[in-house]
Amino acid sequence: MHRMMETDNAKMFNELFSELEHCNEDEQRKKIGEMNEVMEEMNEDEYELVFTKELFNKMYEMIKEEKLWMDNAILLLKHVGYWKEMKRILNSSFYHSILNSFVQKMIIDENEKKIEKNVKLLVDLCESYLLSNSWASQKLLSTCVPCLLKVALNKEEREEIQKEVEMALLALSNIPGYYEVIREVYLNEIKEAIQYHQEHFNLTQLAYQSAWQFLINRFDCNGRLEKVIVNELHFAREARREIEELSKYIDWKRKEEGKGKETKELLILMKWLEMLKPFFFLCKSQNEEHVGLISSIVQVYRASRDNYKEISSQCIFRLKTAAGNEAIKVDFLLKGGAIDAVLEEVAQSHVIDEQTSKYLDFFEILCERLDSEREVESDEAKRKELKRKVFETMEEEGYEDIIIFFHETYKSHDNKFIYKFLPENLSDYFVYI
């Protein structure tokens, strides 16, 4: 298998790593700090190049040979996991390493101690394990989750404590939704952390996003948790505020210089956008606060479309997901500016490709919903008025002509035919109401 050529960041990290076994404890900690700065600059390809199973196995050997102090090994693992999560990188190297099994055994052994249990060590081990692992052990969750929730509920405002809370919540947010976590174990604690922050703003931006991420990962369709998320904790309102606040700290006019240069605010914003995908897909509760959330996504789309294509595309796809959810009223999409935003994206499409097809899906969904008897707006007069508003939005800028232009059979980038089945009478679909 062809491997990517070693970059300057990868070379610098590997050199620092090779020097660790020749250093004393303090010198190691200093070098690990330098390695963290290098990780901050890495892009996804560089991360994959450096953090291999072999590297983690080497760490294990150094620990066993007492060439790497355990505290320093944990510190390095936490840095590695932190950047993996911040940059949303899927990496299974740690999972397949000997070090993974070693850390698991340490967690079990420390947790089973009846006396002289080292709580700080257990917390550090749980954080290292969850942050570094793409597939955590279901068995260990019964230890790690309660342990880290205790840290997350620390309400002291000292910077040191805030960082500890942030790391604990980030580790918890890395537990995928397909892992079972008994609701009674976490719900009251996470609610308390979120509600306290809403009153006192004690959490960092990353910690708050992570608390929500952990909760959204547990999202289900039985109604109880959804009511907590939507009506008690006001997810849509909070997500809007956080997205708008983070946007203020991003230089949208600056050209992208590679993923390694992304600011912390930008990385957290991208995590919020990622989190909206399951929320819009699963949420069945109507709430007027969804209008504001949609509006904030539209604002980010307009700010990002020139220089941050990945973000602008994410915004459009989130709006498409929202359009497919009958709990998000068409009127919410209209008021929030979603229809305008997708129309603008289609208007800028200069080639007929698969990307354009995905944007057109939005209008296929929209047409189906405006003609559906399942729509919440059952009053026929109100439904006709809504159709008229949507049509006027399209007509004002001549967008309906663009939609019709793309209403044909076309080839995608891989030369496979794609067929779009938009209504045949799309040009006057909104007229005959």
XYZ file of N, CA and C in Angstrom, residues 135-280:
438
model
N -13.594 2.824 19.070
C -14.563 1.827 19.523
C -14.244 1.448 20.956
N -14.884 2.121 21.879
C -14.638 1.831 23.286
C -15.314 0.526 23.684
N -14.818 -0.090 24.766
C -15.417 -1.305 25.297
C -16.704 -0.958 26.034
N -17.799 -1.646 25.683
C -19.074 -1.426 26.370
C -18.922 -1.663 27.874
N -18.104 -2.661 28.223
C -17.896 -3.006 29.627
C -17.306 -1.842 30.413
N -16.374 -1.109 29.787
C -15.692 -0.026 30.509
C -16.545 1.229 30.665
N -17.614 1.341 29.898
C -18.451 2.541 29.993
C -19.081 2.679 31.372
N -19.382 1.562 32.010
C -19.981 1.625 33.342
C -19.022 2.213 34.370
N -17.734 2.185 34.058
C -16.726 2.822 34.908
C -16.447 4.249 34.458
N -16.219 4.425 33.156
C -15.775 5.720 32.635
C -16.847 6.803 32.723
N -18.086 6.477 32.386
C -19.133 7.509 32.333
C -19.391 8.129 33.705
N -19.690 7.360 34.754
C -19.895 7.990 36.070
C -18.670 8.749 36.568
N -17.488 8.193 36.298
C -16.241 8.823 36.734
C -16.088 10.217 36.121
N -16.325 10.327 34.820
C -16.139 11.606 34.125
C -17.288 12.571 34.363
N -18.490 12.047 34.612
C -19.610 12.942 34.930
C -19.369 13.697 36.233
N -18.706 13.049 37.193
C -18.372 13.731 38.450
C -17.460 14.923 38.185
N -16.502 14.745 37.296
C -15.603 15.847 36.931
C -16.388 16.941 36.217
N -17.285 16.542 35.323
C -18.046 17.505 34.506
C -18.948 18.390 35.355
N -19.339 17.917 36.540
C -20.257 18.689 37.390
C -19.533 19.653 38.327
N -18.219 19.724 38.219
C -17.469 20.685 39.034
C -17.764 22.099 38.529
N -18.334 22.935 39.377
C -18.803 24.257 38.955
C -17.823 25.390 39.286
N -16.659 25.054 39.779
C -15.664 26.100 40.043
C -15.275 26.792 38.750
N -14.993 28.085 38.829
C -14.712 28.860 37.623
C -13.226 29.076 37.380
N -12.377 28.486 38.208
C -10.943 28.600 37.960
C -10.598 27.977 36.614
N -9.671 28.599 35.888
C -9.326 28.143 34.549
C -8.878 26.686 34.543
N -8.120 26.306 35.550
C -7.626 24.934 35.625
C -8.790 23.942 35.705
N -9.793 24.277 36.520
C -10.964 23.405 36.671
C -11.767 23.374 35.375
N -11.914 24.524 34.742
C -12.656 24.584 33.476
C -12.025 23.678 32.422
N -10.709 23.635 32.394
C -10.014 22.778 31.428
C -10.253 21.301 31.743
N -10.283 20.969 33.054
C -10.554 19.583 33.442
C -11.973 19.177 33.049
N -12.912 20.075 33.272
C -14.306 19.816 32.894
C -14.422 19.665 31.376
N -13.731 20.534 30.644
C -13.748 20.483 29.184
C -13.246 19.142 28.673
N -12.141 18.666 29.223
C -11.566 17.408 28.760
C -12.478 16.230 29.086
N -13.101 16.262 30.272
C -14.005 15.178 30.654
C -15.219 15.123 29.724
N -15.786 16.278 29.423
C -16.964 16.315 28.546
C -16.596 15.963 27.112
N -15.409 16.382 26.656
C -14.978 16.026 25.307
C -14.825 14.510 25.193
N -14.264 13.882 26.231
C -14.114 12.431 26.222
C -15.483 11.748 26.182
N -16.423 12.231 26.972
C -17.769 11.660 26.974
C -18.455 11.823 25.624
N -18.188 12.937 24.968
C -18.838 13.203 23.672
C -18.356 12.250 22.588
N -17.246 11.552 22.841
C -16.701 10.636 21.847
C -17.336 9.247 21.922
N -18.259 9.036 22.860
C -18.953 7.748 22.955
C -20.056 7.729 21.896
N -19.950 6.867 20.885
C -20.941 6.871 19.793
C -22.339 6.526 20.271
N -23.316 6.898 19.457
C -24.706 6.679 19.822
C -25.115 5.226 19.862
N -24.386 4.359 19.149
C -24.777 2.954 19.139
C -24.300 2.203 20.381
N -23.589 2.894 21.273
C -23.234 2.283 22.550
C -24.337 2.579 23.558
N -24.739 1.561 24.280
C -25.813 1.729 25.260
C -25.259 2.329 26.544
N -25.838 3.470 26.907
C -25.530 4.074 28.196
C -26.869 4.255 28.907
N -27.042 3.591 30.043
C -28.327 3.635 30.745
C -28.662 5.069 31.115
N -29.868 5.486 30.733
C -30.260 6.886 30.892
C -30.162 7.365 32.332
N -30.507 6.514 33.273
C -30.466 6.897 34.680
C -29.045 7.220 35.141
N -28.057 6.732 34.393
C -26.654 6.951 34.767
C -26.209 8.373 34.445
N -26.779 8.971 33.386
C -26.220 10.231 32.898
C -27.201 11.406 32.797
N -28.507 11.146 32.632
C -29.412 12.218 32.207
C -29.464 13.375 33.195
N -29.651 13.093 34.481
C -29.747 14.172 35.462
C -28.469 14.995 35.514
N -27.317 14.313 35.417
C -26.030 15.017 35.497
C -25.801 15.926 34.296
N -26.086 15.425 33.096
C -25.888 16.245 31.897
C -26.876 17.402 31.874
N -28.116 17.151 32.273
C -29.102 18.236 32.368
C -28.615 19.319 33.318
N -28.099 18.891 34.456
C -27.612 19.848 35.446
C -26.461 20.682 34.891
N -25.528 20.049 34.206
C -24.386 20.773 33.637
C -24.847 21.791 32.604
N -25.772 21.395 31.742
C -26.260 22.293 30.684
C -27.071 23.435 31.277
N -27.983 23.123 32.184
C -28.830 24.168 32.767
C -28.022 25.144 33.612
N -27.033 24.639 34.331
C -26.195 25.542 35.128
C -25.437 26.500 34.214
N -24.937 25.988 33.097
C -24.231 26.855 32.149
C -25.172 27.896 31.558
N -26.408 27.519 31.282
C -27.365 28.464 30.715
C -27.635 29.639 31.657
N -27.466 29.396 32.946
C -27.682 30.458 33.934
C -26.401 31.214 34.276
N -25.256 30.503 34.280
C -24.020 31.101 34.806
C -22.875 31.162 33.787
N -23.011 30.527 32.628
C -21.978 30.535 31.583
C -20.608 30.147 32.152
N -20.571 29.024 32.833
C -19.333 28.576 33.471
C -18.492 27.663 32.592
N -19.072 27.108 31.516
C -18.345 26.167 30.666
C -17.650 26.881 29.510
N -16.578 26.290 29.032
C -15.954 26.803 27.809
C -16.852 26.464 26.628
N -16.605 27.081 25.485
C -17.417 26.801 24.292
C -17.315 25.338 23.883
N -16.116 24.770 23.989
C -15.935 23.367 23.626
C -16.629 22.446 24.625
N -16.532 22.772 25.911
C -17.172 21.943 26.933
C -18.688 21.926 26.738
N -19.259 23.079 26.435
C -20.717 23.160 26.251
C -21.150 22.369 25.023
N -20.399 22.497 23.931
C -20.719 21.716 22.730
C -20.607 20.226 23.024
N -19.606 19.852 23.803
C -19.385 18.443 24.108
C -20.498 17.871 24.975
N -20.998 18.678 25.914
C -22.122 18.222 26.745
C -23.337 17.927 25.870
N -23.604 18.811 24.928
C -24.720 18.602 24.002
C -24.446 17.407 23.088
N -23.197 17.251 22.661
C -22.856 16.143 21.775
C -23.144 14.807 22.451
N -22.750 14.687 23.710
C -23.017 13.460 24.447
C -24.507 13.181 24.498
N -25.313 14.220 24.719
C -26.757 14.050 24.826
C -27.388 13.728 23.467
N -26.975 14.442 22.424
C -27.527 14.199 21.086
C -27.144 12.797 20.601
N -25.962 12.317 20.980
C -25.569 10.947 20.627
C -26.503 9.906 21.227
N -27.194 10.265 22.311
C -28.134 9.349 22.959
C -29.565 9.561 22.440
N -29.749 10.458 21.485
C -31.082 10.811 20.969
C -31.815 9.550 20.526
N -33.073 9.454 20.909
C -33.895 8.340 20.455
C -35.272 8.865 20.047
N -36.112 7.965 19.639
C -37.420 8.367 19.117
C -38.564 8.007 20.055
N -38.276 7.711 21.327
C -39.373 7.312 22.198
C -40.038 8.495 22.887
N -39.521 9.685 22.637
C -40.216 10.879 23.097
C -39.670 11.500 24.363
N -39.259 10.702 25.348
C -38.868 11.268 26.631
C -37.624 12.130 26.533
N -36.564 11.571 25.965
C -35.323 12.330 25.851
C -35.496 13.504 24.890
N -36.298 13.294 23.851
C -36.537 14.376 22.894
C -37.190 15.577 23.557
N -38.148 15.336 24.437
C -38.808 16.447 25.138
C -37.817 17.214 26.008
N -36.896 16.477 26.624
C -35.856 17.129 27.435
C -34.980 18.012 26.552
N -34.538 17.456 25.414
C -33.632 18.167 24.511
C -34.299 19.396 23.906
N -35.525 19.235 23.418
C -36.187 20.307 22.665
C -36.866 21.319 23.569
N -37.626 20.843 24.549
C -38.487 21.744 25.321
C -37.906 22.181 26.659
N -37.166 21.294 27.331
C -36.602 21.672 28.632
C -35.269 22.398 28.479
N -34.392 21.850 27.638
C -33.045 22.411 27.501
C -32.916 23.345 26.306
N -33.957 23.397 25.442
C -34.018 24.351 24.324
C -32.797 24.249 23.404
N -32.604 23.058 22.859
C -31.433 22.833 22.009
C -31.351 23.821 20.857
N -32.451 24.037 20.133
C -32.415 24.913 18.950
C -31.985 26.327 19.323
N -32.520 26.832 20.422
C -32.145 28.180 20.881
C -30.672 28.252 21.242
N -30.195 27.241 21.971
C -28.807 27.231 22.413
C -27.840 27.032 21.250
N -28.201 26.147 20.323
C -27.345 25.920 19.155
C -27.238 27.196 18.329
N -28.341 27.890 18.165
C -28.308 29.150 17.405
C -27.349 30.141 18.057
N -27.482 30.304 19.372
C -26.632 31.279 20.060
C -25.159 30.930 19.928
N -24.834 29.648 20.111
C -23.440 29.227 20.037
C -22.880 29.388 18.623
N -23.656 29.019 17.620
C -23.208 29.145 16.226
C -22.957 30.605 15.874
N -23.855 31.470 16.275
C -23.700 32.896 15.970
C -22.522 33.498 16.727
N -22.310 33.062 17.961
C -21.194 33.581 18.754
C -19.859 33.128 18.169
N -19.752 31.854 17.818
C -18.514 31.333 17.240
C -18.196 32.004 15.910
N -19.233 32.315 15.147
C -19.038 32.937 13.831
C -18.346 34.290 13.929
N -18.537 34.973 15.058
C -17.943 36.299 15.234
C -16.415 36.244 15.281
N -15.855 35.089 15.651
C -14.413 34.971 15.844
C -13.710 34.335 14.648
N -14.441 34.166 13.549
C -13.863 33.535 12.361
C -13.686 34.570 11.263
N -12.495 34.589 10.700
C -12.203 35.503 9.592
C -12.676 34.852 8.299
N -13.932 35.116 7.930
C -14.528 34.452 6.768
C -13.904 34.898 5.453
N -13.243 36.044 5.458
C -12.648 36.551 4.213
C -11.264 35.976 3.944
N -10.674 35.366 4.979
C -9.342 34.789 4.804
C -9.433 33.510 3.989
N -8.547 33.375 3.038
C -8.500 32.167 2.226
C -8.074 30.981 3.092
N -8.642 29.832 2.838
C -8.249 28.624 3.561
C -6.785 28.303 3.275
N -6.064 27.956 4.326
C -4.638 27.650 4.173
C -4.329 26.208 4.563
N -5.318 25.349 4.494
C -5.100 23.957 4.898
C -5.706 23.688 6.252
N -6.154 22.470 6.471
C -6.884 22.129 7.681
C -6.052 22.262 8.937
N -4.757 22.190 8.812
C -3.913 22.311 9.978
C -3.938 23.697 10.599
N -4.447 24.674 9.857
C -4.432 26.062 10.316
C -5.778 26.510 10.879
N -6.727 25.604 10.991
C -8.060 25.997 11.435
C -8.024 26.478 12.885
N -8.781 27.548 13.164
C -8.845 28.078 14.519
C -9.735 27.192 15.374
N -9.594 27.335 16.697
C -10.401 26.531 17.616
C -11.877 26.831 17.425
N -12.224 28.119 17.240
C -13.632 28.489 17.045
C -14.216 27.836 15.807
N -13.423 27.776 14.739
C -13.892 27.153 13.505
C -14.111 25.659 13.710
N -13.212 25.007 14.415
C -13.350 23.577 14.670
C -14.590 23.281 15.511
N -14.859 24.112 16.509
C -16.049 23.908 17.349
C -17.312 24.161 16.539
N -17.276 25.180 15.696
C -18.434 25.463 14.828
C -18.742 24.261 13.939
N -17.721 23.661 13.368
C -17.919 22.498 12.507
C -18.491 21.324 13.292
N -18.133 21.217 14.560
C -18.693 20.158 15.405
C -20.185 20.407 15.656
N -20.572 21.667 15.826
C -21.996 21.991 15.972
C -22.762 21.618 14.703
N -22.225 21.971 13.553
C -22.904 21.650 12.289
C -23.033 20.143 12.100
N -21.993 19.424 12.476
C -22.047 17.964 12.381
C -23.145 17.408 13.280
N -23.282 17.994 14.453
C -24.270 17.517 15.427
C -25.706 17.762 14.968
N -25.910 18.762 14.124
C -27.264 19.080 13.659
C -27.834 18.005 12.743
N -26.959 17.193 12.141
C -27.444 16.156 11.224
C -28.362 15.164 11.926
N -27.943 14.511 13.024
C -28.871 13.595 13.706
C -30.050 14.318 14.333
N -29.841 15.562 14.788
C -30.948 16.294 15.407
C -32.060 16.541 14.399
N -31.719 17.092 13.233
C -32.742 17.370 12.225
C -33.372 16.084 11.690
